[in-house]
Amino acid sequence: SGGAMAMQLHVAHSSRIVGAGIFAGPAYGCALADGFANSYFRNAGRANDRCISEEEAALPLAELVARIRRLAASGRIDPVASLRHAKVWLFCGTNDRRVPIPAVRAVEDVYRAFVSQPQDVVLRTDVPAGHGWPTKATDSDPNDGVDECAITAPPYFNACGVPATREMLQFVLGRAARGTVEPGRLVKFDQRPFRAGRESLRGLGDAGYVCLPTRINRDTRIHVSFHGCCQSIDE
């Protein structure tokens, strides 16, 4: 999922990434089957079991933190010191039953083991959203019996009246977003060469997209966005 992938990328390449915004995603490495030979099916079972458990105690937090330290010490991921000054913005809706709040609190706990300043990690759990990405849009028809903020349904963008994207980027970048932004240029690029001959990348789509702003200068930053389940261009 997008939220899980965002944490994976951030922790593994923390020396090049200033922070992360994670919407209803589970903790790094929680699907690995400790003490067993890891396999796709065993790990998939963990991903759909303990990773998204209603009970935060279901996750071995100390082991997750220790695993990150071991991977970093062996050079397989970036040094954990790179996470010290990271900014992390987390979100989980109060009506999310797919990846509930305790699962995202585990993400918060793992980050707090590495980020030096407590105020640099925030978890927002005060929006009555279902499993999805809250937007500043409001319910299109309050009288139709469908709460467009609380539902969990494709395309998983929830009309909650909350500009979560803006709030997340402002927190991570440490600066306010402009009130108006000139339309950029959406460019489609071929991703097939990146997965050639690599079975592990068989799930990578044929195309990726990059939005180029009208103006690019020294302060321009790259924001990598991983779509969530059922949010791909094919969906």
PDB file of C-alpha atoms in Angstrom:
ATOM      1  CA  SER A   1       0.000   0.000   0.000  1.00  0.00           C
ATOM      2  CA  GLY A   2       1.047   3.620  -0.401  1.00  0.00           C
ATOM      3  CA  GLY A   3       1.361   4.343   3.306  1.00  0.00           C
ATOM      4  CA  ALA A   4       3.529   1.287   3.927  1.00  0.00           C
ATOM      5  CA  MET A   5       5.683   2.064   0.899  1.00  0.00           C
ATOM      6  CA  ALA A   6       6.206   5.660   2.028  1.00  0.00           C
ATOM      7  CA  MET A   7       7.732   4.507   5.310  1.00  0.00           C
ATOM      8  CA  GLN A   8       9.774   1.822   3.543  1.00  0.00           C
ATOM      9  CA  LEU A   9      11.344   4.384   1.210  1.00  0.00           C
ATOM     10  CA  HIS A  10      11.901   6.980   3.916  1.00  0.00           C
ATOM     11  CA  VAL A  11      13.612   4.661   6.390  1.00  0.00           C
ATOM     12  CA  ALA A  12      15.747   2.956   3.738  1.00  0.00           C
ATOM     13  CA  HIS A  13      16.883   6.201   2.070  1.00  0.00           C
ATOM     14  CA  SER A  14      16.637   8.638   4.980  1.00  0.00           C
ATOM     15  CA  SER A  15      19.842  10.490   4.076  1.00  0.00           C
ATOM     16  CA  ARG A  16      18.162  11.812   0.917  1.00  0.00           C
ATOM     17  CA  ILE A  17      14.616  12.390   2.210  1.00  0.00           C
ATOM     18  CA  VAL A  18      13.702  15.162   4.663  1.00  0.00           C
ATOM     19  CA  GLY A  19      10.493  13.592   5.894  1.00  0.00           C
ATOM     20  CA  ALA A  20       7.368  11.607   5.201  1.00  0.00           C
ATOM     21  CA  GLY A  21       3.607  11.881   5.263  1.00  0.00           C
ATOM     22  CA  ILE A  22       1.953   8.539   5.930  1.00  0.00           C
ATOM     23  CA  PHE A  23      -1.782   8.029   5.620  1.00  0.00           C
ATOM     24  CA  ALA A  24      -3.074   4.896   7.377  1.00  0.00           C
ATOM     25  CA  GLY A  25      -0.037   2.720   6.739  1.00  0.00           C
ATOM     26  CA  PRO A  26       1.546  -0.012   8.904  1.00  0.00           C
ATOM     27  CA  ALA A  27       5.018  -0.069  10.436  1.00  0.00           C
ATOM     28  CA  TYR A  28       8.303  -0.859   8.679  1.00  0.00           C
ATOM     29  CA  GLY A  29       9.125  -4.575   8.664  1.00  0.00           C
ATOM     30  CA  CYS A  30       6.043  -5.639  10.605  1.00  0.00           C
ATOM     31  CA  ALA A  31       5.166  -8.350   8.051  1.00  0.00           C
ATOM     32  CA  LEU A  32       8.421 -10.263   8.370  1.00  0.00           C
ATOM     33  CA  ALA A  33       7.964 -13.586  10.088  1.00  0.00           C
ATOM     34  CA  ASP A  34      10.517 -13.592  12.887  1.00  0.00           C
ATOM     35  CA  GLY A  35      12.217 -16.909  13.516  1.00  0.00           C
ATOM     36  CA  PHE A  36      10.826 -18.541  10.391  1.00  0.00           C
ATOM     37  CA  ALA A  37      11.924 -18.829   6.789  1.00  0.00           C
ATOM     38  CA  ASN A  38      10.312 -15.779   5.222  1.00  0.00           C
ATOM     39  CA  SER A  39       8.030 -16.406   2.293  1.00  0.00           C
ATOM     40  CA  TYR A  40       5.559 -14.392   0.275  1.00  0.00           C
ATOM     41  CA  PHE A  41       2.535 -16.177   1.734  1.00  0.00           C
ATOM     42  CA  ARG A  42       3.730 -16.051   5.337  1.00  0.00           C
ATOM     43  CA  ASN A  43       4.599 -12.379   5.080  1.00  0.00           C
ATOM     44  CA  ALA A  44       1.342 -11.578   3.305  1.00  0.00           C
ATOM     45  CA  GLY A  45      -0.480 -13.220   6.173  1.00  0.00           C
ATOM     46  CA  ARG A  46       1.379 -11.047   8.666  1.00  0.00           C
ATOM     47  CA  ALA A  47       0.625  -7.945   6.590  1.00  0.00           C
ATOM     48  CA  ASN A  48      -3.094  -8.652   6.847  1.00  0.00           C
ATOM     49  CA  ASP A  49      -2.962  -9.747  10.474  1.00  0.00           C
ATOM     50  CA  ARG A  50      -0.641  -8.233  13.027  1.00  0.00           C
ATOM     51  CA  CYS A  51       0.398  -5.249  10.856  1.00  0.00           C
ATOM     52  CA  ILE A  52      -3.140  -3.872  10.954  1.00  0.00           C
ATOM     53  CA  SER A  53      -4.218  -5.206  14.319  1.00  0.00           C
ATOM     54  CA  GLU A  54      -6.609  -3.300  16.579  1.00  0.00           C
ATOM     55  CA  GLU A  55      -4.135  -4.014  19.379  1.00  0.00           C
ATOM     56  CA  GLU A  56      -0.892  -2.054  19.288  1.00  0.00           C
ATOM     57  CA  ALA A  57       0.600  -4.686  21.612  1.00  0.00           C
ATOM     58  CA  ALA A  58       0.348  -7.194  18.752  1.00  0.00           C
ATOM     59  CA  LEU A  59       3.420  -5.633  17.184  1.00  0.00           C
ATOM     60  CA  PRO A  60       6.882  -6.333  18.648  1.00  0.00           C
ATOM     61  CA  LEU A  61       7.957  -2.686  18.604  1.00  0.00           C
ATOM     62  CA  ALA A  62      11.358  -3.327  20.183  1.00  0.00           C
ATOM     63  CA  GLU A  63      12.104  -5.910  17.486  1.00  0.00           C
ATOM     64  CA  LEU A  64      11.000  -3.566  14.691  1.00  0.00           C
ATOM     65  CA  VAL A  65      13.336  -0.870  15.987  1.00  0.00           C
ATOM     66  CA  ALA A  66      16.164  -3.373  16.459  1.00  0.00           C
ATOM     67  CA  ARG A  67      15.714  -4.682  12.911  1.00  0.00           C
ATOM     68  CA  ILE A  68      16.069  -1.179  11.466  1.00  0.00           C
ATOM     69  CA  ARG A  69      19.240  -0.698  13.495  1.00  0.00           C
ATOM     70  CA  ARG A  70      20.661  -4.020  12.267  1.00  0.00           C
ATOM     71  CA  LEU A  71      19.890  -3.247   8.632  1.00  0.00           C
ATOM     72  CA  ALA A  72      21.502   0.172   8.970  1.00  0.00           C
ATOM     73  CA  ALA A  73      24.574  -1.207  10.747  1.00  0.00           C
ATOM     74  CA  SER A  74      25.082  -3.734   7.950  1.00  0.00           C
ATOM     75  CA  GLY A  75      24.825  -1.016   5.294  1.00  0.00           C
ATOM     76  CA  ARG A  76      21.658  -2.400   3.713  1.00  0.00           C
ATOM     77  CA  ILE A  77      19.772   0.839   4.461  1.00  0.00           C
ATOM     78  CA  ASP A  78      20.915   4.356   5.336  1.00  0.00           C
ATOM     79  CA  PRO A  79      22.330   5.073   8.824  1.00  0.00           C
ATOM     80  CA  VAL A  80      19.648   5.632  11.469  1.00  0.00           C
ATOM     81  CA  ALA A  81      21.362   8.935  12.323  1.00  0.00           C
ATOM     82  CA  SER A  82      19.847  10.291   9.099  1.00  0.00           C
ATOM     83  CA  LEU A  83      16.406  10.016  10.708  1.00  0.00           C
ATOM     84  CA  ARG A  84      17.358  12.226  13.641  1.00  0.00           C
ATOM     85  CA  HIS A  85      16.084  15.445  12.088  1.00  0.00           C
ATOM     86  CA  ALA A  86      13.276  13.992   9.958  1.00  0.00           C
ATOM     87  CA  LYS A  87       9.765  15.440   9.954  1.00  0.00           C
ATOM     88  CA  VAL A  88       6.994  12.852  10.013  1.00  0.00           C
ATOM     89  CA  TRP A  89       3.261  13.563   9.644  1.00  0.00           C
ATOM     90  CA  LEU A  90       0.908  10.638  10.255  1.00  0.00           C
ATOM     91  CA  PHE A  91      -2.842  10.304   9.772  1.00  0.00           C
ATOM     92  CA  CYS A  92      -5.537   7.793  10.610  1.00  0.00           C
ATOM     93  CA  GLY A  93      -9.283   8.420  10.573  1.00  0.00           C
ATOM     94  CA  THR A  94     -11.466   7.516  13.525  1.00  0.00           C
ATOM     95  CA  ASN A  95     -13.700   5.461  11.211  1.00  0.00           C
ATOM     96  CA  ASP A  96     -10.833   3.530   9.636  1.00  0.00           C
ATOM     97  CA  ARG A  97     -11.390  -0.179  10.267  1.00  0.00           C
ATOM     98  CA  ARG A  98      -8.900  -1.389   7.653  1.00  0.00           C
ATOM     99  CA  VAL A  99      -5.762   0.135   9.168  1.00  0.00           C
ATOM    100  CA  PRO A 100      -6.957   1.229  12.614  1.00  0.00           C
ATOM    101  CA  ILE A 101      -5.406   3.867  14.851  1.00  0.00           C
ATOM    102  CA  PRO A 102      -3.350   1.410  16.996  1.00  0.00           C
ATOM    103  CA  ALA A 103      -1.542   0.208  13.860  1.00  0.00           C
ATOM    104  CA  VAL A 104      -0.560   3.775  12.961  1.00  0.00           C
ATOM    105  CA  ARG A 105       0.432   4.507  16.562  1.00  0.00           C
ATOM    106  CA  ALA A 106       2.984   1.737  16.103  1.00  0.00           C
ATOM    107  CA  VAL A 107       4.420   3.711  13.174  1.00  0.00           C
ATOM    108  CA  GLU A 108       4.624   6.737  15.453  1.00  0.00           C
ATOM    109  CA  ASP A 109       6.415   4.720  18.152  1.00  0.00           C
ATOM    110  CA  VAL A 110       8.982   3.355  15.706  1.00  0.00           C
ATOM    111  CA  TYR A 111       9.773   6.834  14.396  1.00  0.00           C
ATOM    112  CA  ARG A 112      10.059   8.260  17.901  1.00  0.00           C
ATOM    113  CA  ALA A 113      12.862   5.775  18.564  1.00  0.00           C
ATOM    114  CA  PHE A 114      14.967   7.583  15.950  1.00  0.00           C
ATOM    115  CA  VAL A 115      13.707  11.190  15.590  1.00  0.00           C
ATOM    116  CA  SER A 116      15.376  13.397  18.197  1.00  0.00           C
ATOM    117  CA  GLN A 117      12.735  16.113  18.635  1.00  0.00           C
ATOM    118  CA  PRO A 118       9.291  14.930  19.870  1.00  0.00           C
ATOM    119  CA  GLN A 119       7.499  17.747  18.031  1.00  0.00           C
ATOM    120  CA  ASP A 120       8.879  16.514  14.704  1.00  0.00           C
ATOM    121  CA  VAL A 121       6.569  13.490  14.737  1.00  0.00           C
ATOM    122  CA  VAL A 122       2.817  14.117  14.769  1.00  0.00           C
ATOM    123  CA  LEU A 123      -0.145  11.773  14.459  1.00  0.00           C
ATOM    124  CA  ARG A 124      -3.532  13.220  13.583  1.00  0.00           C
ATOM    125  CA  THR A 125      -6.466  11.075  14.709  1.00  0.00           C
ATOM    126  CA  ASP A 126      -9.226  13.652  15.088  1.00  0.00           C
ATOM    127  CA  VAL A 127     -10.957  13.361  11.701  1.00  0.00           C
ATOM    128  CA  PRO A 128     -13.971  10.989  11.325  1.00  0.00           C
ATOM    129  CA  ALA A 129     -12.597   9.570   8.074  1.00  0.00           C
ATOM    130  CA  GLY A 130     -12.778   6.023   6.825  1.00  0.00           C
ATOM    131  CA  HIS A 131      -9.795   4.336   5.207  1.00  0.00           C
ATOM    132  CA  GLY A 132      -8.664   6.917   2.690  1.00  0.00           C
ATOM    133  CA  TRP A 133      -7.061  10.275   2.042  1.00  0.00           C
ATOM    134  CA  PRO A 134      -9.017  13.237   3.490  1.00  0.00           C
ATOM    135  CA  THR A 135      -9.493  16.194   1.172  1.00  0.00           C
ATOM    136  CA  LYS A 136     -10.763  19.744   1.597  1.00  0.00           C
ATOM    137  CA  ALA A 137     -13.936  18.833  -0.338  1.00  0.00           C
ATOM    138  CA  THR A 138     -17.143  18.538   1.648  1.00  0.00           C
ATOM    139  CA  ASP A 139     -19.981  16.029   1.367  1.00  0.00           C
ATOM    140  CA  SER A 140     -21.633  16.537  -2.026  1.00  0.00           C
ATOM    141  CA  ASP A 141     -25.100  15.635  -0.690  1.00  0.00           C
ATOM    142  CA  PRO A 142     -25.489  15.637   3.109  1.00  0.00           C
ATOM    143  CA  ASN A 143     -29.028  14.290   2.756  1.00  0.00           C
ATOM    144  CA  ASP A 144     -28.311  11.157   0.722  1.00  0.00           C
ATOM    145  CA  GLY A 145     -27.457   9.001   3.728  1.00  0.00           C
ATOM    146  CA  VAL A 146     -23.828   8.496   2.640  1.00  0.00           C
ATOM    147  CA  ASP A 147     -21.149  10.092   4.794  1.00  0.00           C
ATOM    148  CA  GLU A 148     -18.445  10.807   2.220  1.00  0.00           C
ATOM    149  CA  CYS A 149     -15.888  11.354   4.958  1.00  0.00           C
ATOM    150  CA  ALA A 150     -16.566   8.173   6.936  1.00  0.00           C
ATOM    151  CA  ILE A 151     -16.890   5.707   4.058  1.00  0.00           C
ATOM    152  CA  THR A 152     -14.211   3.248   2.991  1.00  0.00           C
ATOM    153  CA  ALA A 153     -14.659   2.870  -0.757  1.00  0.00           C
ATOM    154  CA  PRO A 154     -12.843   3.567  -4.053  1.00  0.00           C
ATOM    155  CA  PRO A 155     -11.227   5.864  -4.964  1.00  0.00           C
ATOM    156  CA  TYR A 156     -10.382   6.328  -1.256  1.00  0.00           C
ATOM    157  CA  PHE A 157     -10.374  10.122  -1.311  1.00  0.00           C
ATOM    158  CA  ASN A 158     -12.660  11.233   1.491  1.00  0.00           C
ATOM    159  CA  ALA A 159     -14.597  14.496   1.482  1.00  0.00           C
ATOM    160  CA  CYS A 160     -13.883  15.585   5.054  1.00  0.00           C
ATOM    161  CA  GLY A 161     -13.308  19.320   4.634  1.00  0.00           C
ATOM    162  CA  VAL A 162      -9.699  18.789   5.736  1.00  0.00           C
ATOM    163  CA  PRO A 163      -6.824  19.896   3.433  1.00  0.00           C
ATOM    164  CA  ALA A 164      -4.572  17.070   4.637  1.00  0.00           C
ATOM    165  CA  THR A 165      -2.152  17.244   1.709  1.00  0.00           C
ATOM    166  CA  ARG A 166      -1.452  20.910   2.344  1.00  0.00           C
ATOM    167  CA  GLU A 167      -1.111  20.390   6.096  1.00  0.00           C
ATOM    168  CA  MET A 168       1.251  17.453   5.639  1.00  0.00           C
ATOM    169  CA  LEU A 169       3.524  19.219   3.147  1.00  0.00           C
ATOM    170  CA  GLN A 170       3.695  22.369   5.271  1.00  0.00           C
ATOM    171  CA  PHE A 171       4.755  20.311   8.280  1.00  0.00           C
ATOM    172  CA  VAL A 172       7.334  18.192   6.453  1.00  0.00           C
ATOM    173  CA  LEU A 173       8.870  21.101   4.523  1.00  0.00           C
ATOM    174  CA  GLY A 174       8.676  23.525   7.436  1.00  0.00           C
ATOM    175  CA  ARG A 175       7.154  26.311   5.406  1.00  0.00           C
ATOM    176  CA  ALA A 176       3.720  27.468   4.373  1.00  0.00           C
ATOM    177  CA  ALA A 177       2.375  26.548   0.971  1.00  0.00           C
ATOM    178  CA  ARG A 178       1.398  29.326  -1.397  1.00  0.00           C
ATOM    179  CA  GLY A 179      -2.279  30.195  -1.451  1.00  0.00           C
ATOM    180  CA  THR A 180      -2.473  29.750  -5.202  1.00  0.00           C
ATOM    181  CA  VAL A 181      -0.273  27.636  -7.421  1.00  0.00           C
ATOM    182  CA  GLU A 182       0.101  27.937 -11.171  1.00  0.00           C
ATOM    183  CA  PRO A 183      -0.929  24.774 -13.009  1.00  0.00           C
ATOM    184  CA  GLY A 184       2.033  22.550 -13.688  1.00  0.00           C
ATOM    185  CA  ARG A 185       2.677  20.091 -16.494  1.00  0.00           C
ATOM    186  CA  LEU A 186       1.803  16.421 -16.023  1.00  0.00           C
ATOM    187  CA  VAL A 187       4.331  14.189 -17.786  1.00  0.00           C
ATOM    188  CA  LYS A 188       3.828  10.464 -18.345  1.00  0.00           C
ATOM    189  CA  PHE A 189       6.996   8.341 -18.419  1.00  0.00           C
ATOM    190  CA  ASP A 190       7.778   4.710 -19.181  1.00  0.00           C
ATOM    191  CA  GLN A 191       8.550   2.609 -16.097  1.00  0.00           C
ATOM    192  CA  ARG A 192       9.046  -0.682 -17.922  1.00  0.00           C
ATOM    193  CA  PRO A 193      12.851  -0.383 -18.210  1.00  0.00           C
ATOM    194  CA  PHE A 194      13.092  -0.235 -14.404  1.00  0.00           C
ATOM    195  CA  ARG A 195      11.531  -3.643 -13.933  1.00  0.00           C
ATOM    196  CA  ALA A 196      13.185  -5.451 -16.883  1.00  0.00           C
ATOM    197  CA  GLY A 197      14.204  -8.934 -15.790  1.00  0.00           C
ATOM    198  CA  ARG A 198      13.375  -8.266 -12.144  1.00  0.00           C
ATOM    199  CA  GLU A 199      10.663 -10.529 -10.798  1.00  0.00           C
ATOM    200  CA  SER A 200      10.512  -8.500  -7.575  1.00  0.00           C
ATOM    201  CA  LEU A 201       9.225  -5.481  -9.535  1.00  0.00           C
ATOM    202  CA  ARG A 202       6.487  -7.315 -11.419  1.00  0.00           C
ATOM    203  CA  GLY A 203       3.861  -5.157  -9.720  1.00  0.00           C
ATOM    204  CA  LEU A 204       5.298  -1.879 -11.036  1.00  0.00           C
ATOM    205  CA  GLY A 205       2.932  -0.204 -13.496  1.00  0.00           C
ATOM    206  CA  ASP A 206       3.828   0.448 -17.127  1.00  0.00           C
ATOM    207  CA  ALA A 207       3.794   4.198 -16.580  1.00  0.00           C
ATOM    208  CA  GLY A 208       4.595   6.721 -13.890  1.00  0.00           C
ATOM    209  CA  TYR A 209       3.714  10.405 -13.728  1.00  0.00           C
ATOM    210  CA  VAL A 210       5.603  13.505 -12.726  1.00  0.00           C
ATOM    211  CA  CYS A 211       4.056  16.936 -12.252  1.00  0.00           C
ATOM    212  CA  LEU A 212       6.505  19.663 -13.188  1.00  0.00           C
ATOM    213  CA  PRO A 213       5.749  23.075 -11.665  1.00  0.00           C
ATOM    214  CA  THR A 214       5.729  26.132 -13.867  1.00  0.00           C
ATOM    215  CA  ARG A 215       8.729  27.535 -12.050  1.00  0.00           C
ATOM    216  CA  ILE A 216      11.662  25.504 -10.725  1.00  0.00           C
ATOM    217  CA  ASN A 217      14.399  27.066  -8.600  1.00  0.00           C
ATOM    218  CA  ARG A 218      16.922  26.195  -5.893  1.00  0.00           C
ATOM    219  CA  ASP A 219      14.161  25.749  -3.304  1.00  0.00           C
ATOM    220  CA  THR A 220      12.151  23.283  -5.381  1.00  0.00           C
ATOM    221  CA  ARG A 221      11.697  19.917  -3.682  1.00  0.00           C
ATOM    222  CA  ILE A 222      10.629  16.553  -5.081  1.00  0.00           C
ATOM    223  CA  HIS A 223       7.569  14.987  -3.504  1.00  0.00           C
ATOM    224  CA  VAL A 224       7.231  11.271  -4.200  1.00  0.00           C
ATOM    225  CA  SER A 225       3.663  10.043  -3.847  1.00  0.00           C
ATOM    226  CA  PHE A 226       2.794   6.346  -3.644  1.00  0.00           C
ATOM    227  CA  HIS A 227      -0.824   5.636  -4.451  1.00  0.00           C
ATOM    228  CA  GLY A 228      -2.819   3.534  -2.040  1.00  0.00           C
ATOM    229  CA  CYS A 229      -4.631   0.293  -2.767  1.00  0.00           C
ATOM    230  CA  CYS A 230      -7.070   0.602  -5.694  1.00  0.00           C
ATOM    231  CA  GLN A 231      -5.746   4.081  -6.572  1.00  0.00           C
ATOM    232  CA  SER A 232      -3.544   3.167  -9.521  1.00  0.00           C
ATOM    233  CA  ILE A 233      -4.146   4.670 -12.949  1.00  0.00           C
ATOM    234  CA  ASP A 234      -5.632   1.318 -14.004  1.00  0.00           C
ATOM    235  CA  GLU A 235      -8.228   1.605 -11.254  1.00  0.00           C
TER     236      GLU A 235
END
